PDB file of C-alpha atoms in Angstrom:
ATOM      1  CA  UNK A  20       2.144  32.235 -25.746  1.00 96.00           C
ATOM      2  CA  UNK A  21       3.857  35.514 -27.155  1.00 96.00           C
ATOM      3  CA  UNK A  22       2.714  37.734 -24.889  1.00 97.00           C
ATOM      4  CA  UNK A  23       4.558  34.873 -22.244  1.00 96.00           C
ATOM      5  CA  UNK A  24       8.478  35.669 -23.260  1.00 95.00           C
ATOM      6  CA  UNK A  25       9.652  33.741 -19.612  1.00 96.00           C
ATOM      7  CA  UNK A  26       7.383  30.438 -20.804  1.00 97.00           C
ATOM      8  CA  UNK A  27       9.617  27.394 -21.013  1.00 97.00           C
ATOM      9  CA  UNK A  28       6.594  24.408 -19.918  1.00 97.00           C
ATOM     10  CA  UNK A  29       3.059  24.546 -20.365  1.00 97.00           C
ATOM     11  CA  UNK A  30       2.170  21.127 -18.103  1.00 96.00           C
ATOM     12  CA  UNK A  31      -1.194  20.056 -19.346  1.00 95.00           C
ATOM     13  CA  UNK A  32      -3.345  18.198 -16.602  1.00 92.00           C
ATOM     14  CA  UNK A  33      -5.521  16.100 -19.485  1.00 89.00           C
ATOM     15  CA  UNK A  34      -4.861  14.022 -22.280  1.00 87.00           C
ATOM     16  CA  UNK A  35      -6.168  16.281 -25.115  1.00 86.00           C
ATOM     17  CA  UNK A  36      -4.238  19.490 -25.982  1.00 91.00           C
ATOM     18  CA  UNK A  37      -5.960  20.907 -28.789  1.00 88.00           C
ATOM     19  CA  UNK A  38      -6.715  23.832 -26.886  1.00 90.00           C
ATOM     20  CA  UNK A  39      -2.859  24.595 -27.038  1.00 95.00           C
ATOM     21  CA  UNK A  40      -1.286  25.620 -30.356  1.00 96.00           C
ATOM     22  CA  UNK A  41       1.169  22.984 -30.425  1.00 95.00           C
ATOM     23  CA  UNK A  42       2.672  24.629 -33.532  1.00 95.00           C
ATOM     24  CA  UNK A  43       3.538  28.194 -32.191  1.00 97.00           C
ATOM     25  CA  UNK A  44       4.645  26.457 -28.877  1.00 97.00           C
ATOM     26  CA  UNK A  45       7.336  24.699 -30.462  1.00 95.00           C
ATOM     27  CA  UNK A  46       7.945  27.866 -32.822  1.00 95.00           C
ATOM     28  CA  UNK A  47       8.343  29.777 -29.434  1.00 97.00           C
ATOM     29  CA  UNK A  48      10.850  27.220 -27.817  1.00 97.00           C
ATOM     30  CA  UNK A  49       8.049  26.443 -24.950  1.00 97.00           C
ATOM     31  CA  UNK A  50       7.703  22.682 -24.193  1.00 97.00           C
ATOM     32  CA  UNK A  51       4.532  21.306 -23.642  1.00 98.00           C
ATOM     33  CA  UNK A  52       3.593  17.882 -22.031  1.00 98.00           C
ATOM     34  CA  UNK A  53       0.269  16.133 -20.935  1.00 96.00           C
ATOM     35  CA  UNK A  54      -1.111  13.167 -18.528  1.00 96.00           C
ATOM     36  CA  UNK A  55      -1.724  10.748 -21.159  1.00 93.00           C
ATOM     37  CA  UNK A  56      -3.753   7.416 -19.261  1.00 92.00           C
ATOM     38  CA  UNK A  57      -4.186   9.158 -16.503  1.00 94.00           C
ATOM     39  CA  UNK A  58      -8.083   8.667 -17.143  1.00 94.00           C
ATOM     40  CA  UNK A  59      -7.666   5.823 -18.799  1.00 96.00           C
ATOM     41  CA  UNK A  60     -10.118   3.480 -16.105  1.00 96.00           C
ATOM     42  CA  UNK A  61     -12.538   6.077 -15.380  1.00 96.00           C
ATOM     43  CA  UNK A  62     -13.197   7.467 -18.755  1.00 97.00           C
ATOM     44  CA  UNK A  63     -13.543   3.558 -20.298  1.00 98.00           C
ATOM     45  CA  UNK A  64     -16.183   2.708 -16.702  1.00 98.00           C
ATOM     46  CA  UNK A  65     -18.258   5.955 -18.057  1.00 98.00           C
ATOM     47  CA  UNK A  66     -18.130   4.531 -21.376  1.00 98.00           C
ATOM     48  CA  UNK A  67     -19.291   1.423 -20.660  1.00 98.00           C
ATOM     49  CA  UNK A  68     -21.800   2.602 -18.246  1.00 98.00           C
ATOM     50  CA  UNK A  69     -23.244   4.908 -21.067  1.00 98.00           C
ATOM     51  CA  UNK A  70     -23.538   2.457 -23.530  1.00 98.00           C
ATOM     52  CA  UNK A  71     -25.458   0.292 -20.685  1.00 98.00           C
ATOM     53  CA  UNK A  72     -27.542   3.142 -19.679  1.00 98.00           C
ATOM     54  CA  UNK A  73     -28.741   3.385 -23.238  1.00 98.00           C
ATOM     55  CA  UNK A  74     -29.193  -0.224 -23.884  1.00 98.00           C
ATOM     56  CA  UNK A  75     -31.574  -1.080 -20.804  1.00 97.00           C
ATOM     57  CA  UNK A  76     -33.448   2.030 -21.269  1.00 96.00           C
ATOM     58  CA  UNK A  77     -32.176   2.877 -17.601  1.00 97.00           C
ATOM     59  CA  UNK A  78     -32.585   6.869 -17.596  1.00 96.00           C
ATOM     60  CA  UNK A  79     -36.448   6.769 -19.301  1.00 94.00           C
ATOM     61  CA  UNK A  80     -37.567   4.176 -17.068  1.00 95.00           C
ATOM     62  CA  UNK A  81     -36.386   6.179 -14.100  1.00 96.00           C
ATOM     63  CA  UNK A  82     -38.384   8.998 -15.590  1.00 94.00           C
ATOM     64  CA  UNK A  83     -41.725   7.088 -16.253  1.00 94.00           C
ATOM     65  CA  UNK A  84     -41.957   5.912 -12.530  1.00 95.00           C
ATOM     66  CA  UNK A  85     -40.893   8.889 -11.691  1.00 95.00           C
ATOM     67  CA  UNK A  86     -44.157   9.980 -13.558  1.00 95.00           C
ATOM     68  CA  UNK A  87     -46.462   7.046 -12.294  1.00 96.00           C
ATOM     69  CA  UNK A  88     -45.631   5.185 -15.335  1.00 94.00           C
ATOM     70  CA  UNK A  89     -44.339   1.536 -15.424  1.00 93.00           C
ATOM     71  CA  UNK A  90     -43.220   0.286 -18.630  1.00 85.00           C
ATOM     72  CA  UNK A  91     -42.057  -3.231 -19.967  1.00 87.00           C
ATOM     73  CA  UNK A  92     -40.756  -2.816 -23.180  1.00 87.00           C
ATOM     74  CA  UNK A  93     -37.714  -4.421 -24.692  1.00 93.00           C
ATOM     75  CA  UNK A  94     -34.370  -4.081 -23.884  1.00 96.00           C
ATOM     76  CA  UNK A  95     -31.094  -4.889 -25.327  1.00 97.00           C
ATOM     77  CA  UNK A  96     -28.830  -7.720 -23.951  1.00 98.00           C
ATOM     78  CA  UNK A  97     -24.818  -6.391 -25.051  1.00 98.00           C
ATOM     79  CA  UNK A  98     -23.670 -10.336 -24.408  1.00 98.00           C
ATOM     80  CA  UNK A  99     -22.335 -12.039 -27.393  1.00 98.00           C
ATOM     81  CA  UNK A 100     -23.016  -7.835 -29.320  1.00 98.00           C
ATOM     82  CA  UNK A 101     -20.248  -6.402 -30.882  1.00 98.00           C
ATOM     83  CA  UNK A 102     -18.184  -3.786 -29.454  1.00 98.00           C
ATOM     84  CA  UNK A 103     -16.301  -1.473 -32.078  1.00 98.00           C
ATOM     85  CA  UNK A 104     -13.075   0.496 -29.975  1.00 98.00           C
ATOM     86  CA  UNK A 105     -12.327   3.606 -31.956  1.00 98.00           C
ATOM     87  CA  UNK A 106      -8.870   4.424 -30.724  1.00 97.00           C
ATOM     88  CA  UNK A 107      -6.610   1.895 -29.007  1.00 95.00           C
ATOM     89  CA  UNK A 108      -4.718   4.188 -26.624  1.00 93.00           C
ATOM     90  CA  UNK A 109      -4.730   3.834 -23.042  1.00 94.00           C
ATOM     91  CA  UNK A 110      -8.520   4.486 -22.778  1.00 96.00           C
ATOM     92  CA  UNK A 111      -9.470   2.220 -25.498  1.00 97.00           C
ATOM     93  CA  UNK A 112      -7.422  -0.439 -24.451  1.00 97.00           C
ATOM     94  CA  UNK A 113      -9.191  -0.794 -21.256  1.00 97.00           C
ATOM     95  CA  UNK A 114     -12.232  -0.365 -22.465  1.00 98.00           C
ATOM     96  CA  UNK A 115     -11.470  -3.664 -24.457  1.00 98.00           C
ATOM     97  CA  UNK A 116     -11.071  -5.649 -21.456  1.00 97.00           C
ATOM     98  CA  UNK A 117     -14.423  -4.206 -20.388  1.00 98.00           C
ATOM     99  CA  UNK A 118     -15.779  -4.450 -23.043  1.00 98.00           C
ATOM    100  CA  UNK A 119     -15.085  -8.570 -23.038  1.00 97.00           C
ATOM    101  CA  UNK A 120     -15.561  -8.608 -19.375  1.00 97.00           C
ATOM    102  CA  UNK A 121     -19.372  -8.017 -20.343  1.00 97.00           C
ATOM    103  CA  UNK A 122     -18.929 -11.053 -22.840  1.00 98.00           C
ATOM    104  CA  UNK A 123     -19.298  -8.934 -26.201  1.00 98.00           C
ATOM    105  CA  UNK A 124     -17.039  -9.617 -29.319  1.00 98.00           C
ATOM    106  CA  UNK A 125     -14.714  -6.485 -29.347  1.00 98.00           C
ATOM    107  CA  UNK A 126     -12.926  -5.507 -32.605  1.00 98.00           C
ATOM    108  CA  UNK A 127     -11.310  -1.713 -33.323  1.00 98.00           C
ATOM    109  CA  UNK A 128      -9.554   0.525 -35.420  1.00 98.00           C
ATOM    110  CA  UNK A 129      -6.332   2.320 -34.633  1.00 96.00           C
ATOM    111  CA  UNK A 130      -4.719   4.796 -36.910  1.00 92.00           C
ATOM    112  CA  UNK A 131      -1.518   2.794 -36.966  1.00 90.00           C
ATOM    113  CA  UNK A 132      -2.442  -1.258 -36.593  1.00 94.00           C
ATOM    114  CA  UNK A 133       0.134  -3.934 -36.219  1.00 93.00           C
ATOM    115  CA  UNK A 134      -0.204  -8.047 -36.166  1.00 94.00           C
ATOM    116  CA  UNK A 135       1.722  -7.572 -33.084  1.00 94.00           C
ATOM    117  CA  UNK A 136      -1.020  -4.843 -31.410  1.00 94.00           C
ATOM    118  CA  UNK A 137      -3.568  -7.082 -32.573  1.00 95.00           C
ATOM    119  CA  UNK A 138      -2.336  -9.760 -30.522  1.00 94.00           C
ATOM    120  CA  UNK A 139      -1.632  -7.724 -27.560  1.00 93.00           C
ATOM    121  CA  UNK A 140      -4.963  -6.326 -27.272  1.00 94.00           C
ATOM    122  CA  UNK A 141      -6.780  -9.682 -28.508  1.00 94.00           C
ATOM    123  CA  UNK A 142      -8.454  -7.781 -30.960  1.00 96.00           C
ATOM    124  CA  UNK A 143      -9.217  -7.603 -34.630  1.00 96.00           C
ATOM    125  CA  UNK A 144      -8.552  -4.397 -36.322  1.00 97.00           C
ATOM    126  CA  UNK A 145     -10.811  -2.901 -38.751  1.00 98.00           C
ATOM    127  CA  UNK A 146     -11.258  -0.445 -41.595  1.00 97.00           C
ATOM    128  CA  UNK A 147     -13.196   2.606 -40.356  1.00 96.00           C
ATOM    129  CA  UNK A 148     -15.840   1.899 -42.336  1.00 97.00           C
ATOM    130  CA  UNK A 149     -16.405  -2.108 -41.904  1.00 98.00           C
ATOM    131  CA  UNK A 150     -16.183  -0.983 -37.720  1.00 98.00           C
ATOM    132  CA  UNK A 151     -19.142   1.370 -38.429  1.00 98.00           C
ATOM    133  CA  UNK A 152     -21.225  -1.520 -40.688  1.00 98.00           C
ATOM    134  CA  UNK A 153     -20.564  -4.410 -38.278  1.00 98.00           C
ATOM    135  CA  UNK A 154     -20.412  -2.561 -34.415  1.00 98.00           C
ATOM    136  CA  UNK A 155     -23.881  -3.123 -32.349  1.00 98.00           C
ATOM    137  CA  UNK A 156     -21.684  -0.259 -29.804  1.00 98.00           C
ATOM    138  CA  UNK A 157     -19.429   1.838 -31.179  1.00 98.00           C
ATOM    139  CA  UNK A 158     -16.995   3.752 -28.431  1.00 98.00           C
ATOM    140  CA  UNK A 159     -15.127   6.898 -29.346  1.00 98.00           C
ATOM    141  CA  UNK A 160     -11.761   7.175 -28.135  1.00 97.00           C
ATOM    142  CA  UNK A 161     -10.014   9.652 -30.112  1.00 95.00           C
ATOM    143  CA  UNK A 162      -7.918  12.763 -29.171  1.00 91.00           C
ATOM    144  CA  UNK A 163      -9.200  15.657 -31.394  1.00 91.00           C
ATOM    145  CA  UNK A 164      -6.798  16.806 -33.912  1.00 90.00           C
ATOM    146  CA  UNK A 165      -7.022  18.107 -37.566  1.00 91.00           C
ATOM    147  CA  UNK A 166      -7.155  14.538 -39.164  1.00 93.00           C
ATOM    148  CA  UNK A 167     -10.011  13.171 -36.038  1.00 95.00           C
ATOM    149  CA  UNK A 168     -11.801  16.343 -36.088  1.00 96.00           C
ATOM    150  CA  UNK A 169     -15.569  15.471 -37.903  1.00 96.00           C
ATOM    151  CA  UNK A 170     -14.579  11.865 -37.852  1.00 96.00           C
ATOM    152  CA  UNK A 171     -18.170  10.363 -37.408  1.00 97.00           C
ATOM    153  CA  UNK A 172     -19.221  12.107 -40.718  1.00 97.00           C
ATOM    154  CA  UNK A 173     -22.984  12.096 -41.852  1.00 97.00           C
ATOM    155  CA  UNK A 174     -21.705   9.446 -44.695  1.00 98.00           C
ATOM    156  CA  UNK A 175     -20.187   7.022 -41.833  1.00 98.00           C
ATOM    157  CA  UNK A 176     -23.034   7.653 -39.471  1.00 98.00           C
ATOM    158  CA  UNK A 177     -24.977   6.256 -42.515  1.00 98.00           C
ATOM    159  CA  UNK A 178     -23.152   3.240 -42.498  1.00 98.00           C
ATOM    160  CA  UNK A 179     -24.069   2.050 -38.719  1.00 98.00           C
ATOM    161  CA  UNK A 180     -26.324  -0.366 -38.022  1.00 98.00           C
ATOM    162  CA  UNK A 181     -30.307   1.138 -37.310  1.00 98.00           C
ATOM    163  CA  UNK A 182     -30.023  -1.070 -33.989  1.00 98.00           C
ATOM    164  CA  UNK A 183     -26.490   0.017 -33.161  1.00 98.00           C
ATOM    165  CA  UNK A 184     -25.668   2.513 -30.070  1.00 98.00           C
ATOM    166  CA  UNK A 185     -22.844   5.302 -30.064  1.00 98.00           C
ATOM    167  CA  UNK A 186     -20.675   6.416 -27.217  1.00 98.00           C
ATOM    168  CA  UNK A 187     -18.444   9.526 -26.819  1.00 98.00           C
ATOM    169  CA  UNK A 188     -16.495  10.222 -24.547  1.00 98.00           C
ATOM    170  CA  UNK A 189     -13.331  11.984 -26.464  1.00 96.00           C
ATOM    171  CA  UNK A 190     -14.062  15.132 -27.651  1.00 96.00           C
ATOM    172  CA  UNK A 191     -17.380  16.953 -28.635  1.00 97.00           C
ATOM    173  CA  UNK A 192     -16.415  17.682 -32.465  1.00 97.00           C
ATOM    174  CA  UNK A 193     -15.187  14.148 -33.278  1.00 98.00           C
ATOM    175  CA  UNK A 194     -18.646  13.680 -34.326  1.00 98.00           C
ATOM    176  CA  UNK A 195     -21.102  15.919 -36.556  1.00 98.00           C
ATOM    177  CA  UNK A 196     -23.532  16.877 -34.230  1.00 98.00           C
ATOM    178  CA  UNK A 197     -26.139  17.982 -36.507  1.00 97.00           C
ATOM    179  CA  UNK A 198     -25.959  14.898 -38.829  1.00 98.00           C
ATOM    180  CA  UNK A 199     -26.081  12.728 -34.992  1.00 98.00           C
ATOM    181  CA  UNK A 200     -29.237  15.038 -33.960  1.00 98.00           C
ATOM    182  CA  UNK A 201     -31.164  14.115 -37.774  1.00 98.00           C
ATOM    183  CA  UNK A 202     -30.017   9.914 -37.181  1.00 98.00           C
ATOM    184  CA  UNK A 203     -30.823   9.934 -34.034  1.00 98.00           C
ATOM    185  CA  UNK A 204     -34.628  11.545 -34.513  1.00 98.00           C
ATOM    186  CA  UNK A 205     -35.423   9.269 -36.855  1.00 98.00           C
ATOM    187  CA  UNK A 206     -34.299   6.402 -35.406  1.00 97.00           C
ATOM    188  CA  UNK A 207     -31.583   5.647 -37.855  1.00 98.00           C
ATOM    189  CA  UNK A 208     -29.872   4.203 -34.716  1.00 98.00           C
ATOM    190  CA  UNK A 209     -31.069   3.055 -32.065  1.00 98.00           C
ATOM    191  CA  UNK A 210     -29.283   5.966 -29.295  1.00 98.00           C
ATOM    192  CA  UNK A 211     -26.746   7.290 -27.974  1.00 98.00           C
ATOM    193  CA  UNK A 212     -24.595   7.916 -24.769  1.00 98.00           C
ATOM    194  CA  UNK A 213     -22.897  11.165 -25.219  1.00 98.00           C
ATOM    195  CA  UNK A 214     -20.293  12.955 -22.054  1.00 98.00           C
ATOM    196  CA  UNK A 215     -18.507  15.716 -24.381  1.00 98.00           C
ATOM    197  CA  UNK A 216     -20.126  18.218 -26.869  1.00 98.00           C
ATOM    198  CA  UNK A 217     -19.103  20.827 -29.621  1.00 97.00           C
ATOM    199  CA  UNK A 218     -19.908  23.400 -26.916  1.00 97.00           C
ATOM    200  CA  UNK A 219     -19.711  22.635 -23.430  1.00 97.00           C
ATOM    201  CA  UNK A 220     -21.909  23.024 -21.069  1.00 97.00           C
ATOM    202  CA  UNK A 221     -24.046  21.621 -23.839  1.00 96.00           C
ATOM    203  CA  UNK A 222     -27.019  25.073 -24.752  1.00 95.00           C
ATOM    204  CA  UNK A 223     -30.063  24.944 -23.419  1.00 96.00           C
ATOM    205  CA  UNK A 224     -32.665  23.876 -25.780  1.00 95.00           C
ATOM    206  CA  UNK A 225     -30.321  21.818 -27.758  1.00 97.00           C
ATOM    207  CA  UNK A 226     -31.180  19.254 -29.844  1.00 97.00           C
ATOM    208  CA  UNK A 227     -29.868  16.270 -27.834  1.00 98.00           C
ATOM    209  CA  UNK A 228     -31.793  17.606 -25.296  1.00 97.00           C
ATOM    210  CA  UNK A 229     -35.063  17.025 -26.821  1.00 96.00           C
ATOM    211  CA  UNK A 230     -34.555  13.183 -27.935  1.00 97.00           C
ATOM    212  CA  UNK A 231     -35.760  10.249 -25.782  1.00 94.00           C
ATOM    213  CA  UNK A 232     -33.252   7.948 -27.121  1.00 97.00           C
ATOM    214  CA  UNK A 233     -29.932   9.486 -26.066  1.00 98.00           C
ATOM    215  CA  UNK A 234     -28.198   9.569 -22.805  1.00 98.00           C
ATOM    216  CA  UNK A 235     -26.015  12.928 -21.986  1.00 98.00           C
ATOM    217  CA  UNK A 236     -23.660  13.850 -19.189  1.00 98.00           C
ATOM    218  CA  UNK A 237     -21.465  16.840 -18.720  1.00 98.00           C
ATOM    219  CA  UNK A 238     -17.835  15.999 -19.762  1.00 97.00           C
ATOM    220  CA  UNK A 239     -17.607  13.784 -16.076  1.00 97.00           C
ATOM    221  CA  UNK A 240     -15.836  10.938 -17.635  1.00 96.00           C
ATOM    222  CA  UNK A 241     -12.732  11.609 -15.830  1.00 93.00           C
ATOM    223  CA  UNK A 242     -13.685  13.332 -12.501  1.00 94.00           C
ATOM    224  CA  UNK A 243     -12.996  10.892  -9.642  1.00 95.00           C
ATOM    225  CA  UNK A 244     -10.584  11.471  -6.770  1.00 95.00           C
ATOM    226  CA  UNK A 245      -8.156   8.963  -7.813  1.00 95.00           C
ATOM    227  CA  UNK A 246      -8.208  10.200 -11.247  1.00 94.00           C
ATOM    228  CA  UNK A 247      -7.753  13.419 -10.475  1.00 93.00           C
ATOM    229  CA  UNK A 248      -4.925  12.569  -8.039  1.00 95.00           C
ATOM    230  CA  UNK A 249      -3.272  10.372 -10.415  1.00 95.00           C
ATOM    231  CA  UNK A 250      -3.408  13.363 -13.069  1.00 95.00           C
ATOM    232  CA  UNK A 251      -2.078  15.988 -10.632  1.00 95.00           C
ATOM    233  CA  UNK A 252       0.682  13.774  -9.665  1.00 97.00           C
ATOM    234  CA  UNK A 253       1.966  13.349 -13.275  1.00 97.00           C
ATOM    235  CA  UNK A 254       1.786  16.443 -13.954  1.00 97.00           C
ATOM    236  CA  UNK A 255       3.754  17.480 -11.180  1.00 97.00           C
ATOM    237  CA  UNK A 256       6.051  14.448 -11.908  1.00 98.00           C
ATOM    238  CA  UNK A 257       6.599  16.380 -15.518  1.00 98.00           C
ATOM    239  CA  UNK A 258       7.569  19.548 -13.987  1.00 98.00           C
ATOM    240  CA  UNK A 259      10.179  18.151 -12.211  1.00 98.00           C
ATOM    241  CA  UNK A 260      11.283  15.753 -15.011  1.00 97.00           C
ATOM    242  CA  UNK A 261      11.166  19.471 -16.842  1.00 97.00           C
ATOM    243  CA  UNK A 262      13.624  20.957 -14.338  1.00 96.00           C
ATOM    244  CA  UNK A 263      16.194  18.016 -13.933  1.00 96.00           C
ATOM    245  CA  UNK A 264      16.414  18.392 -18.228  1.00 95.00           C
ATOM    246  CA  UNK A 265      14.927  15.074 -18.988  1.00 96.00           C
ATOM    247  CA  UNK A 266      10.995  16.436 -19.796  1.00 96.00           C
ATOM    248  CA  UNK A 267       8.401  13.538 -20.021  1.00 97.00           C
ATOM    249  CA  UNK A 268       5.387  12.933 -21.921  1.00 97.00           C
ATOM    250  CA  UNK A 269       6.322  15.648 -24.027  1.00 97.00           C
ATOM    251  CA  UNK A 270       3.656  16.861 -27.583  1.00 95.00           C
ATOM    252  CA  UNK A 271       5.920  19.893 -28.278  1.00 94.00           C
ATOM    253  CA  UNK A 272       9.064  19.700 -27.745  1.00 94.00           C
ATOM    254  CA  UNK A 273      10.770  23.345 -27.237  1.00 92.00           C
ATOM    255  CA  UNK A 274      14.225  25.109 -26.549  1.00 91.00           C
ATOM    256  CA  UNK A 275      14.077  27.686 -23.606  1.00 90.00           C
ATOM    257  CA  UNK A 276      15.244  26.480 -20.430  1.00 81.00           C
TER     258      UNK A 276
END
């Protein structure tokens, strides 16, 4: 950003800007807006599908007839489960509605709750902590800042249920992917459906990549052509909101014009 003097907008194409530094943007007068919800229904349909994927066992199954194999072991049924929403931005709020639409009980935490949110989104809102203890699927949908950053902590992966399932789709380091690798092995939960990682593409020989029980995908959440049209046309729509001097959707707000 210093070595960019003429800078006035950084237009990010994404929800999540911690890979800007917000701080010396604003220092440096240079604006900087994002898309948010312009992923909101794909990212919250890959969520969903994840958490399904791991529940009816759908990726080893494919692998053991792949194999000659034909099992007919249990699976879990999410009707009447509970569905803890971390997050109730755009992307957690729809994953609410799908989350009902597949008839489970769906309660959440947001960092700021209200009555009146509550009753908007039909949920109840919950204490980090009593989310973790009481969620059979617990969906991340956090952006990653200093205060989300190593929010599923070895102590609050302790407190999910041994039957429960995680989903991530936010952002890699919202969880701590050692302590996650250790549950998971010894089947302190049941799995997990996992589309972002610490490092990305995810190493080979990895951890994750060794257990049965979890489902991975590469950051695809919210690749779709009408996602990605819908995110190229806001960000456009902010660079032109930039130029008339009336920015949108703006995270740091600067002074060069």
């Amino acid at each position: 950003l210093e070595a960019c003097p003429r800078l006035k907008l950084v237009s990010v194409w994404g929800v999540g800007v911690d890979n800007v530094d917000l701080a010396a943007a604003a220092r440096l007068g240079i604006t900087v807006s994002n898309t948010p919800g312009y992923a909101s229904i794909g990212v919250a349909e890959h969520a969903l599908t994840l958490a399904l994927a791991v529940a009816r066992q759908i990726i080893t199954n494919d692998r053991l007839i792949r194999g000659g194999s034909w099992s007919r072991g249990w699976l879990v049924q999410l009707y009447g489960k509970t569905l803890g929403v971390v997050g109730a931005g755009p992307i957690g709020q729809r994953m609410v509605e799908l989350g009902r639409g597949v008839g489970m009980k769906v309660v959440a935490w947001t960092r700021k709750p209200t009555p009146e949110r509550a009753r908007q989104l039909g949920v109840e809102f919950l204490s980090q902590d009593d989310l973790l203890r009481q969620s059979d699927v617990v969906s991340l949908h956090l952006p990653l800042t200093d205060e989300t950053r190593g929010f599923l902590s070895r102590e609050r992966l302790a407190l999910m249920k041994p039957t429960a399932i995680l989903v991530n789709t936010g952002r890699g380091p919202l969880i701590d992917e050692a302590a996650l690798s250790e549950v998971l092995r010894e089947k302190r939960i049941a799995g997990a459906g996992l589309d972002v990682f610490d490092t990305e593409p995810l190493p080979v020989g990895h951890a994750f990549t060794t257990l049965d029980n979890v489902v991975l995908s590469p950051h695809v959440a919210p690749m779709s052509p009408e996602t990605t049209l819908y995110g190229v046309e806001m960000s456009i729509e902010n660079i032109e909101s930039f130029l008339r001097g009336q920015p949108i959707r703006v995270v740091a707000k600067g002074s060069r014009r």
